[in-house]
């Protein structure tokens, strides 16, 4: 888990080993990460636009894994939202602060139990919950839930992974953990979320390969998982 140590006037974020490894990787990519996806974020941009239509002006929104701030933090900030972005990569955050001066950006690990921000009216996570086992994914959703006000919206997008075949990403490759559409709603319910809908969208990966994006819309409404028999749970739609 990450933690912040106060040394005089300087806050030093200490990251867990996995987060530190990810931070070093994305630091090395810099703006190359942003450029790799330019023109390939249509569904993400549309989802953020739809989210803003549901929120009041000035609503507090957290962008988890905000990267360079574009497109999402910038889009939300320009739309009149009060935006905070978090990421483990200080290199990407430096670009975010320059590109989206109207938002606040904090270096932080989502799994840091001492992370003192929020709660937020909405929390978004676009493709930042990567290669997590089912238990870790549920734990991540619980953290997102805890950062959201009661009744607030969570919007989480992930790439569907039905096999552990190698995935190419930014001149490297890895074998992903499974993440299937039929599991995602169950994981959200186990995390104590009310599932509004799951949208299935065609996407393009960083190498231009076709992928399937899963867009989970959920709400925090209490701390215990809702029953599967309750209405409104698990609507699925192709978009």
XYZ file of C-alpha atoms in Angstrom:
239
model
C 0.000 0.000 0.000
C 1.139 3.518 -0.654
C 1.585 6.087 2.059
C 2.658 9.701 2.370
C 5.530 10.620 4.648
C 5.789 14.241 5.788
C 9.422 15.384 5.757
C 9.442 19.063 6.579
C 7.469 20.897 3.934
C 7.816 18.067 1.377
C 5.355 15.220 0.961
C 6.996 12.060 -0.341
C 4.644 9.383 -1.633
C 5.853 5.858 -0.886
C 4.298 3.393 -3.323
C 3.728 -0.322 -2.994
C 6.130 -2.332 -5.204
C 3.541 -3.062 -7.916
C 2.467 0.591 -8.053
C 6.089 1.759 -8.071
C 6.827 -0.525 -11.031
C 3.812 0.853 -12.899
C 4.877 4.419 -12.076
C 8.364 3.860 -13.494
C 6.905 2.357 -16.677
C 4.488 5.217 -17.309
C 7.094 7.817 -16.353
C 9.200 6.409 -19.196
C 6.329 6.753 -21.680
C 5.482 10.385 -20.986
C 3.358 12.016 -23.666
C 3.941 8.985 -25.891
C 1.215 7.279 -23.856
C -1.258 10.059 -24.679
C -0.322 10.140 -28.366
C -0.739 6.358 -28.724
C -4.468 6.660 -27.999
C -5.282 9.884 -29.846
C -8.373 9.370 -31.981
C -9.147 6.098 -30.186
C -11.076 7.404 -27.185
C -14.502 8.029 -28.737
C -16.467 5.801 -26.341
C -14.598 7.224 -23.351
C -15.321 10.808 -24.393
C -18.988 9.990 -24.978
C -19.241 8.329 -21.558
C -17.726 11.361 -19.815
C -20.138 13.642 -21.679
C -23.049 11.498 -20.561
C -21.779 11.565 -16.979
C -21.677 15.376 -16.972
C -25.280 15.495 -18.163
C -26.222 13.708 -14.925
C -24.267 16.012 -12.612
C -24.847 19.520 -11.307
C -22.417 22.299 -12.287
C -19.441 22.273 -9.951
C -19.923 18.637 -8.938
C -16.821 17.041 -7.445
C -15.406 14.354 -9.737
C -12.397 12.099 -9.143
C -10.475 10.754 -12.146
C -8.584 7.644 -11.012
C -5.562 6.879 -13.165
C -5.849 10.280 -14.821
C -2.555 9.998 -16.705
C -1.718 13.158 -18.663
C -5.133 14.656 -17.905
C -6.433 14.194 -21.453
C -9.010 13.567 -22.513
C -11.049 12.971 -19.364
C -9.869 15.422 -16.691
C -9.679 18.183 -19.290
C -13.131 17.375 -20.631
C -14.676 17.336 -17.160
C -12.908 20.534 -16.105
C -14.017 22.378 -19.241
C -17.537 21.117 -18.550
C -17.620 22.965 -15.220
C -16.815 20.082 -12.890
C -14.556 20.380 -9.836
C -11.975 17.786 -10.882
C -9.306 15.927 -8.930
C -7.061 13.444 -10.711
C -4.861 10.819 -9.098
C -2.145 8.681 -10.642
C 0.982 6.847 -9.488
C 3.117 8.379 -12.259
C 4.575 11.764 -11.381
C 5.814 12.046 -14.958
C 2.286 11.813 -16.353
C 0.945 14.110 -13.629
C 3.434 16.819 -14.612
C 1.888 16.829 -18.085
C -1.619 16.799 -16.580
C -0.936 19.889 -14.468
C 0.337 21.729 -17.534
C -2.440 20.600 -19.886
C -5.379 20.930 -17.472
C -4.594 23.860 -15.152
C -8.187 24.035 -13.904
C -7.999 20.651 -12.164
C -6.122 19.389 -9.111
C -3.702 16.484 -9.524
C -2.305 14.310 -6.738
C 0.227 11.504 -6.856
C -1.471 8.660 -5.025
C -2.016 4.913 -4.949
C -5.702 3.957 -4.971
C -4.995 1.192 -2.462
C -3.443 3.574 0.071
C -5.835 3.285 3.018
C -4.568 6.635 4.332
C -5.481 8.489 1.142
C -7.339 11.544 2.453
C -9.455 12.900 -0.398
C -13.166 13.033 -1.150
C -15.851 12.042 -0.969
C -16.840 12.836 -4.549
C -20.149 13.139 -6.361
C -18.761 10.878 -9.077
C -15.670 8.731 -9.540
C -14.385 7.658 -12.948
C -11.728 5.117 -13.800
C -11.025 4.667 -17.493
C -8.735 1.712 -18.180
C -6.696 2.158 -14.993
C -7.786 -1.069 -13.237
C -5.481 -3.218 -15.340
C -4.464 -6.852 -14.897
C -6.114 -7.346 -11.494
C -7.277 -10.680 -10.128
C -10.973 -10.926 -9.239
C -10.256 -10.317 -5.537
C -8.089 -7.294 -6.295
C -10.645 -5.902 -8.733
C -13.378 -6.161 -6.094
C -11.062 -4.470 -3.581
C -10.447 -1.674 -6.102
C -14.193 -1.195 -6.584
C -14.598 -1.030 -2.802
C -11.993 1.742 -2.682
C -13.824 3.637 -5.436
C -17.074 3.164 -3.527
C -15.534 4.573 -0.351
C -14.435 7.687 -2.252
C -17.977 8.325 -3.503
C -20.870 10.004 -1.678
C -23.973 7.941 -0.976
C -25.999 8.019 -4.170
C -22.935 9.035 -6.173
C -21.998 7.583 -9.547
C -19.102 5.295 -10.384
C -18.107 4.910 -14.022
C -15.476 2.245 -14.646
C -14.176 1.191 -18.059
C -11.976 -1.860 -18.596
C -10.908 -3.952 -21.557
C -12.635 -7.311 -21.714
C -10.152 -10.186 -21.371
C -11.739 -13.573 -22.013
C -8.395 -15.399 -22.303
C -4.894 -14.838 -20.982
C -3.422 -14.556 -24.474
C -0.583 -12.059 -24.689
C -1.640 -8.436 -25.145
C 0.581 -5.911 -26.914
C 0.910 -2.546 -25.179
C 3.346 0.247 -26.014
C 6.088 -1.944 -27.526
C 5.810 -4.531 -24.787
C 3.478 -7.421 -23.988
C 1.907 -9.096 -20.975
C -0.552 -11.853 -20.116
C -3.645 -10.227 -18.587
C -5.875 -11.421 -15.789
C -9.316 -12.497 -16.983
C -12.033 -9.827 -17.024
C -15.297 -10.929 -18.627
C -18.559 -9.044 -19.044
C -20.532 -11.698 -17.162
C -18.236 -11.289 -14.128
C -18.034 -7.510 -13.922
C -21.545 -6.927 -12.581
C -21.075 -9.620 -9.937
C -17.811 -8.040 -8.811
C -19.518 -4.657 -8.512
C -22.329 -6.110 -6.419
C -19.823 -7.850 -4.155
C -18.212 -4.431 -3.669
C -21.507 -3.031 -2.373
C -22.531 -1.191 -5.538
C -25.869 -0.858 -7.277
C -25.309 -1.716 -10.946
C -27.251 0.527 -13.322
C -25.941 -0.840 -16.600
C -23.003 -2.327 -18.449
C -22.255 -0.957 -21.918
C -20.196 -2.974 -24.388
C -18.242 -0.822 -26.838
C -15.798 -1.609 -29.657
C -12.404 -0.033 -28.976
C -8.872 0.131 -30.342
C -5.834 -0.685 -28.247
C -2.548 1.231 -28.172
C -1.242 -0.865 -31.083
C -4.448 -0.328 -33.086
C -5.734 -3.826 -32.343
C -9.512 -4.298 -31.938
C -10.645 -4.637 -28.337
C -13.914 -4.650 -26.417
C -14.485 -1.991 -23.770
C -16.777 -2.702 -20.822
C -18.318 0.457 -19.323
C -19.795 -0.164 -15.886
C -22.250 2.403 -14.508
C -22.913 1.918 -10.805
C -23.908 3.828 -7.691
C -22.979 3.778 -4.043
C -26.119 3.515 -1.978
C -25.084 1.577 1.126
C -22.151 -0.351 2.527
C -23.502 -3.887 2.140
C -23.765 -5.653 -1.236
C -27.263 -5.499 -2.766
C -29.161 -8.699 -3.401
C -29.053 -10.103 -6.920
C -32.843 -10.313 -6.789
C -33.233 -6.550 -6.407
C -34.542 -4.726 -9.500
C -32.242 -2.571 -11.590
C -29.274 -4.855 -11.233
C -27.152 -5.772 -14.196
C -28.681 -4.312 -17.365
C -26.370 -4.929 -20.317
C -26.342 -3.099 -23.632
C -24.205 -2.899 -26.754
C -23.272 0.667 -27.595
